[in-house]
GROMACS .gro file of C-alpha atoms in nm:
model
  313
    1MET     CA    1   2.487  -0.356   0.375
    2THR     CA    2   2.294  -0.214   0.670
    3LEU     CA    3   2.426   0.140   0.739
    4LEU     CA    4   2.457   0.266   1.136
    5SER     CA    5   2.491   0.613   1.226
    6ASN     CA    6   2.418   0.821   1.493
    7ASP     CA    7   2.560   1.181   1.280
    8PRO     CA    8   2.339   1.475   1.374
    9SER     CA    9   2.330   1.580   1.003
   10ARG     CA   10   2.116   1.277   0.973
   11TRP     CA   11   1.821   1.402   1.161
   12PRO     CA   12   1.646   1.558   0.894
   13SER     CA   13   1.639   1.278   0.718
   14ILE     CA   14   1.515   1.095   1.010
   15ASN     CA   15   1.228   1.363   1.021
   16ALA     CA   16   1.125   1.355   0.672
   17SER     CA   17   1.136   0.958   0.696
   18HIS     CA   18   0.878   0.988   1.025
   19ILE     CA   19   0.672   1.253   0.788
   20SER     CA   20   0.664   0.994   0.489
   21SER     CA   21   0.570   0.700   0.707
   22TYR     CA   22   0.267   0.828   0.819
   23PHE     CA   23   0.123   0.942   0.474
   24ALA     CA   24   0.217   0.621   0.334
   25VAL     CA   25   0.035   0.444   0.611
   26ALA     CA   26  -0.266   0.654   0.619
   27SER     CA   27  -0.315   0.606   0.261
   28SER     CA   28  -0.264   0.236   0.273
   29VAL     CA   29  -0.515   0.237   0.567
   30GLY     CA   30  -0.754   0.406   0.360
   31VAL     CA   31  -0.712   0.149   0.049
   32VAL     CA   32  -0.813  -0.119   0.313
   33TYR     CA   33  -1.071   0.055   0.469
   34ASP     CA   34  -1.236   0.130   0.125
   35TRP     CA   35  -1.227  -0.265   0.072
   36ALA     CA   36  -1.415  -0.351   0.394
   37LEU     CA   37  -1.652  -0.074   0.319
   38THR     CA   38  -1.763  -0.212  -0.008
   39PHE     CA   39  -1.678  -0.609   0.083
   40GLY     CA   40  -2.066  -0.636   0.076
   41GLN     CA   41  -2.123  -0.504  -0.268
   42GLU     CA   42  -1.845  -0.685  -0.382
   43VAL     CA   43  -1.984  -1.028  -0.283
   44GLU     CA   44  -2.305  -0.943  -0.419
   45LEU     CA   45  -2.233  -0.773  -0.728
   46ILE     CA   46  -1.887  -0.940  -0.809
   47TRP     CA   47  -1.843  -1.323  -0.641
   48ARG     CA   48  -2.198  -1.410  -0.691
   49GLN     CA   49  -2.222  -1.304  -1.058
   50ARG     CA   50  -2.126  -1.467  -1.389
   51TRP     CA   51  -1.721  -1.445  -1.411
   52SER     CA   52  -1.618  -1.215  -1.740
   53LEU     CA   53  -1.280  -0.993  -1.802
   54MET     CA   54  -1.432  -0.707  -1.579
   55THR     CA   55  -1.467  -0.980  -1.288
   56PHE     CA   56  -1.127  -1.038  -1.334
   57LEU     CA   57  -0.996  -0.683  -1.334
   58TYR     CA   58  -1.193  -0.579  -1.031
   59LEU     CA   59  -1.058  -0.848  -0.814
   60SER     CA   60  -0.710  -0.821  -0.925
   61ILE     CA   61  -0.658  -0.432  -0.898
   62ARG     CA   62  -0.846  -0.485  -0.541
   63TYR     CA   63  -0.645  -0.741  -0.434
   64PHE     CA   64  -0.349  -0.589  -0.570
   65GLY     CA   65  -0.433  -0.295  -0.353
   66ILE     CA   66  -0.439  -0.517  -0.038
   67ILE     CA   67  -0.106  -0.665  -0.101
   68HIS     CA   68   0.006  -0.330  -0.173
   69ALA     CA   69  -0.117  -0.134   0.149
   70VAL     CA   70   0.042  -0.381   0.341
   71ILE     CA   71   0.380  -0.407   0.167
   72ASN     CA   72   0.381  -0.035   0.188
   73ILE     CA   73   0.295  -0.029   0.582
   74LEU     CA   74   0.599  -0.297   0.620
   75MET     CA   75   0.800  -0.061   0.394
   76ASN     CA   76   0.743   0.260   0.659
   77LEU     CA   77   0.730   0.076   0.994
   78PRO     CA   78   1.057   0.085   1.227
   79ILE     CA   79   1.129  -0.264   1.164
   80LEU     CA   80   1.483  -0.435   1.103
   81VAL     CA   81   1.456  -0.557   0.730
   82THR     CA   82   1.739  -0.689   0.491
   83ASP     CA   83   1.887  -0.491   0.200
   84THR     CA   84   1.733  -0.756  -0.038
   85SER     CA   85   1.407  -0.740   0.160
   86CYS     CA   86   1.420  -0.373   0.124
   87GLN     CA   87   1.459  -0.402  -0.262
   88ILE     CA   88   1.215  -0.696  -0.313
   89MET     CA   89   0.932  -0.479  -0.176
   90PHE     CA   90   1.029  -0.158  -0.361
   91VAL     CA   91   1.014  -0.379  -0.715
   92ALA     CA   92   0.692  -0.531  -0.570
   93LEU     CA   93   0.525  -0.206  -0.521
   94TYR     CA   94   0.633  -0.070  -0.833
   95TRP     CA   95   0.535  -0.354  -1.036
   96ILE     CA   96   0.195  -0.372  -0.862
   97GLY     CA   97   0.151   0.011  -0.976
   98ALA     CA   98   0.226  -0.061  -1.311
   99VAL     CA   99   0.023  -0.348  -1.364
  100VAL     CA  100  -0.288  -0.209  -1.214
  101ILE     CA  101  -0.241   0.117  -1.417
  102THR     CA  102  -0.271  -0.072  -1.713
  103MET     CA  103  -0.556  -0.247  -1.599
  104LEU     CA  104  -0.751   0.068  -1.541
  105GLU     CA  105  -0.660   0.167  -1.906
  106VAL     CA  106  -0.825  -0.150  -2.034
  107ILE     CA  107  -1.137  -0.128  -1.797
  108VAL     CA  108  -1.149   0.266  -1.954
  109VAL     CA  109  -1.118   0.138  -2.341
  110THR     CA  110  -1.398  -0.143  -2.258
  111ARG     CA  111  -1.630   0.129  -2.120
  112LEU     CA  112  -1.565   0.367  -2.395
  113HIS     CA  113  -1.619   0.120  -2.656
  114ALA     CA  114  -1.958   0.027  -2.519
  115MET     CA  115  -2.044   0.356  -2.485
  116TYR     CA  116  -1.959   0.464  -2.874
  117GLN     CA  117  -2.172   0.131  -2.946
  118ARG     CA  118  -1.866  -0.071  -3.060
  119SER     CA  119  -1.750   0.172  -3.311
  120ARG     CA  120  -1.454   0.007  -3.481
  121LYS     CA  121  -1.295   0.386  -3.558
  122VAL     CA  122  -1.339   0.466  -3.193
  123LEU     CA  123  -1.174   0.139  -3.076
  124ILE     CA  124  -0.881   0.163  -3.319
  125ILE     CA  125  -0.796   0.563  -3.164
  126LEU     CA  126  -0.832   0.400  -2.816
  127ILE     CA  127  -0.605   0.086  -2.898
  128VAL     CA  128  -0.328   0.298  -3.049
  129ALA     CA  129  -0.320   0.509  -2.745
  130PHE     CA  130  -0.360   0.249  -2.522
  131LEU     CA  131  -0.036   0.080  -2.637
  132ALA     CA  132   0.172   0.365  -2.647
  133VAL     CA  133   0.076   0.460  -2.305
  134ALA     CA  134   0.099   0.100  -2.166
  135VAL     CA  135   0.409   0.008  -2.355
  136THR     CA  136   0.590   0.349  -2.215
  137ASN     CA  137   0.462   0.242  -1.862
  138ILE     CA  138   0.631  -0.105  -1.898
  139VAL     CA  139   0.928   0.014  -2.007
  140VAL     CA  140   0.958   0.293  -1.761
  141ALA     CA  141   0.886   0.011  -1.490
  142ALA     CA  142   1.183  -0.214  -1.596
  143ILE     CA  143   1.439   0.071  -1.641
  144THR     CA  144   1.347   0.191  -1.255
  145THR     CA  145   1.338  -0.131  -1.112
  146LYS     CA  146   1.717  -0.200  -1.277
  147HIS     CA  147   1.849   0.085  -1.207
  148HIS     CA  148   1.814   0.139  -0.817
  149SER     CA  149   1.945   0.025  -0.505
  150GLY     CA  150   1.779  -0.068  -0.188
  151GLU     CA  151   1.944  -0.051   0.161
  152GLU     CA  152   1.857  -0.076   0.542
  153LEU     CA  153   1.961   0.238   0.731
  154ILE     CA  154   1.976   0.269   1.110
  155LEU     CA  155   2.023   0.639   1.184
  156SER     CA  156   2.011   0.721   1.582
  157GLY     CA  157   1.849   0.413   1.662
  158THR     CA  158   1.580   0.483   1.374
  159TYR     CA  159   1.505   0.224   1.104
  160ARG     CA  160   1.453   0.285   0.749
  161CYS     CA  161   1.437   0.133   0.431
  162VAL     CA  162   1.569   0.353   0.149
  163VAL     CA  163   1.561   0.312  -0.206
  164GLU     CA  164   1.813   0.505  -0.448
  165PHE     CA  165   1.763   0.569  -0.818
  166GLU     CA  166   2.038   0.620  -1.074
  167GLY     CA  167   2.068   0.825  -1.390
  168ASP     CA  168   1.732   0.986  -1.525
  169VAL     CA  169   1.507   0.752  -1.362
  170VAL     CA  170   1.287   1.030  -1.211
  171LEU     CA  171   1.253   1.208  -1.547
  172LEU     CA  172   1.138   0.887  -1.708
  173GLY     CA  173   0.860   0.862  -1.496
  174SER     CA  174   0.753   1.223  -1.503
  175ILE     CA  175   0.775   1.164  -1.911
  176TYR     CA  176   0.533   0.880  -1.846
  177TRP     CA  177   0.314   1.122  -1.625
  178ILE     CA  178   0.293   1.351  -1.910
  179LEU     CA  179   0.171   1.091  -2.126
  180GLY     CA  180  -0.075   0.946  -1.888
  181THR     CA  181  -0.227   1.245  -1.802
  182ALA     CA  182  -0.291   1.319  -2.198
  183TRP     CA  183  -0.461   0.985  -2.209
  184GLU     CA  184  -0.696   1.069  -1.939
  185VAL     CA  185  -0.783   1.365  -2.104
  186LEU     CA  186  -0.829   1.201  -2.421
  187THR     CA  187  -1.061   0.950  -2.275
  188LEU     CA  188  -1.263   1.229  -2.064
  189CYS     CA  189  -1.287   1.400  -2.396
  190LEU     CA  190  -1.438   1.092  -2.559
  191ALA     CA  191  -1.671   1.031  -2.245
  192VAL     CA  192  -1.804   1.372  -2.246
  193ARG     CA  193  -1.860   1.388  -2.626
  194ILE     CA  194  -2.085   1.097  -2.633
  195ALA     CA  195  -2.279   1.154  -2.330
  196VAL     CA  196  -2.375   1.499  -2.465
  197LYS     CA  197  -2.470   1.344  -2.822
  198HIS     CA  198  -2.662   1.067  -2.646
  199PHE     CA  199  -2.822   1.311  -2.406
  200ARG     CA  200  -2.962   1.557  -2.695
  201GLU     CA  201  -3.078   1.267  -2.913
  202LEU     CA  202  -3.290   1.117  -2.603
  203GLN     CA  203  -3.435   1.439  -2.454
  204ARG     CA  204  -3.758   1.433  -2.676
  205GLN     CA  205  -3.770   1.030  -2.603
  206SER     CA  206  -3.980   0.946  -2.324
  207ALA     CA  207  -3.799   0.608  -2.378
  208GLY     CA  208  -3.483   0.706  -2.342
  209ARG     CA  209  -3.456   0.759  -1.954
  210ILE     CA  210  -3.301   0.406  -1.909
  211VAL     CA  211  -3.042   0.498  -2.170
  212ARG     CA  212  -2.963   0.851  -2.025
  213ASP     CA  213  -2.952   0.694  -1.681
  214CYS     CA  214  -2.700   0.471  -1.781
  215PHE     CA  215  -2.463   0.721  -1.958
  216THR     CA  216  -2.531   0.934  -1.643
  217VAL     CA  217  -2.352   0.663  -1.418
  218LEU     CA  218  -2.099   0.605  -1.654
  219LEU     CA  219  -1.990   0.988  -1.703
  220LYS     CA  220  -2.010   1.053  -1.317
  221THR     CA  221  -1.777   0.752  -1.215
  222HIS     CA  222  -1.552   0.853  -1.524
  223VAL     CA  223  -1.564   1.240  -1.409
  224GLY     CA  224  -1.448   1.136  -1.053
  225TYR     CA  225  -1.181   0.894  -1.163
  226PHE     CA  226  -1.035   1.188  -1.372
  227VAL     CA  227  -1.050   1.437  -1.074
  228SER     CA  228  -0.862   1.214  -0.859
  229MET     CA  229  -0.597   1.137  -1.153
  230LEU     CA  230  -0.532   1.532  -1.209
  231PRO     CA  231  -0.407   1.620  -0.876
  232ALA     CA  232  -0.179   1.313  -0.890
  233ALA     CA  233  -0.055   1.406  -1.227
  234CYS     CA  234   0.017   1.742  -1.171
  235LEU     CA  235   0.183   1.719  -0.841
  236LYS     CA  236   0.411   1.437  -1.015
  237ILE     CA  237   0.475   1.670  -1.302
  238GLY     CA  238   0.547   1.977  -1.064
  239TYR     CA  239   0.802   1.726  -0.868
  240MET     CA  240   1.033   1.805  -1.165
  241SER     CA  241   1.080   2.164  -1.048
  242PRO     CA  242   1.430   2.212  -0.870
  243MET     CA  243   1.254   2.431  -0.598
  244ILE     CA  244   1.057   2.142  -0.501
  245SER     CA  245   1.297   1.814  -0.578
  246SER     CA  246   1.646   2.006  -0.470
  247ASP     CA  247   1.565   1.913  -0.079
  248LYS     CA  248   1.436   1.575  -0.048
  249HIS     CA  249   1.448   1.587   0.355
  250SER     CA  250   1.278   1.927   0.404
  251PRO     CA  251   0.928   1.859   0.562
  252GLU     CA  252   0.748   2.048   0.257
  253THR     CA  253   0.848   1.836   0.024
  254GLN     CA  254   0.793   1.506   0.215
  255ILE     CA  255   0.420   1.648   0.259
  256TYR     CA  256   0.427   1.750  -0.093
  257LEU     CA  257   0.489   1.379  -0.181
  258GLY     CA  258   0.254   1.241   0.075
  259PHE     CA  259  -0.057   1.408  -0.086
  260LEU     CA  260   0.097   1.268  -0.434
  261GLN     CA  261   0.060   0.944  -0.273
  262ILE     CA  262  -0.270   0.966  -0.125
  263PHE     CA  263  -0.397   1.072  -0.483
  264THR     CA  264  -0.217   0.835  -0.674
  265LEU     CA  265  -0.367   0.482  -0.427
  266ALA     CA  266  -0.686   0.660  -0.450
  267GLN     CA  267  -0.724   0.628  -0.806
  268MET     CA  268  -0.561   0.294  -0.824
  269PHE     CA  269  -0.716   0.108  -0.587
  270VAL     CA  270  -1.056   0.326  -0.480
  271LEU     CA  271  -1.182   0.466  -0.750
  272GLY     CA  272  -1.055   0.244  -0.986
  273PRO     CA  273  -1.253  -0.073  -0.865
  274ARG     CA  274  -1.554   0.159  -0.840
  275LEU     CA  275  -1.533   0.228  -1.223
  276ILE     CA  276  -1.644  -0.173  -1.237
  277LEU     CA  277  -1.895  -0.138  -0.912
  278SER     CA  278  -2.094   0.128  -0.989
  279VAL     CA  279  -2.195  -0.012  -1.340
  280ARG     CA  280  -2.298  -0.354  -1.167
  281GLU     CA  281  -2.486  -0.181  -0.882
  282TYR     CA  282  -2.690   0.025  -1.139
  283HIS     CA  283  -2.759  -0.280  -1.384
  284THR     CA  284  -2.870  -0.482  -1.061
  285ARG     CA  285  -3.099  -0.201  -0.939
  286PHE     CA  286  -3.211  -0.142  -1.318
  287MET     CA  287  -3.301  -0.532  -1.337
  288ALA     CA  288  -3.490  -0.526  -1.019
  289ASP     CA  289  -3.703  -0.237  -1.061
  290LEU     CA  290  -3.774  -0.410  -1.428
  291ASN     CA  291  -3.863  -0.758  -1.270
  292ALA     CA  292  -4.087  -0.547  -0.992
  293SER     CA  293  -4.250  -0.369  -1.264
  294ALA     CA  294  -4.343  -0.681  -1.465
  295SER     CA  295  -4.469  -0.824  -1.144
  296MET     CA  296  -4.734  -0.533  -1.103
  297THR     CA  297  -4.830  -0.541  -1.485
  298SER     CA  298  -4.914  -0.936  -1.437
  299ILE     CA  299  -5.083  -0.863  -1.105
  300ALA     CA  300  -5.298  -0.591  -1.280
  301PHE     CA  301  -5.337  -0.792  -1.578
  302ARG     CA  302  -5.493  -1.089  -1.367
  303GLU     CA  303  -5.711  -0.861  -1.170
  304HIS     CA  304  -5.854  -0.696  -1.494
  305VAL     CA  305  -5.919  -1.055  -1.641
  306HIS     CA  306  -6.067  -1.142  -1.308
  307VAL     CA  307  -6.332  -0.855  -1.307
  308SER     CA  308  -6.405  -0.861  -1.663
  309THR     CA  309  -6.502  -1.231  -1.630
  310GLY     CA  310  -6.703  -1.184  -1.311
  311GLY     CA  311  -6.867  -0.922  -1.480
  312GLY     CA  312  -6.982  -1.154  -1.793
  313VAL     CA  313  -7.127  -1.418  -1.520
   0.00000   0.00000   0.00000
């Protein structure tokens, strides 16, 4: 049911809504801008290549991000929507986030499995950890979307779509973030360990430059992904503090949550797709250099044969 009120005591809530809207729109526009920025690479490295699991994951994450951005902007625009629409948009946003996070974990498992040369032992460790995190993620998402209420508020002429949680839903979300942070630390440690091991083994091999460059690309993108995730995890866990969560309508709390949203969306919809795009780009560049080298060798060989034959005559 839509609530109308001109009570001055509601003004802090209106100001908080404005601050939250600025961050929501800014982070969503950033996601769309990154898609536009990399669309040329996407066409070349994704659409024109042979389809695979990574192709499906890339396109799903990228375009789920666009849908998420559109819904996020609509929820924060001062437009009139029904209570049902408000709830539907919230549920869509939450499940998109839960599904995308699970997809990103699949990408990380696949990358680490390849880096460890398809080791069965490492794969078992990763699958067990992945299932623990993924199941928790889905359960928390199901509980959160079930135990919530959404309504449209009109406060002093300002339209707001408000979602309220019941019970200990916020605590459950924080527990998942703690588990998710442990997962990210585990995968980062595994990536650094195998990369250092390979760098040491290939240090004395002149032919190891190609493999070393590949591991550098994998490690660099993984570290960048982790660096984006870490602030979001710390902010999410920090929100459990009563000092921060006690006054949800204060400008400081809204700014805090705004930066949390920026880091979270950057991790999922900007750096997430780049985990695949960076590897595809390296592979394409490597194949181009290899073909160019083969062409130069072929030309040099033909010139050598021509000179040798000419000298014999």
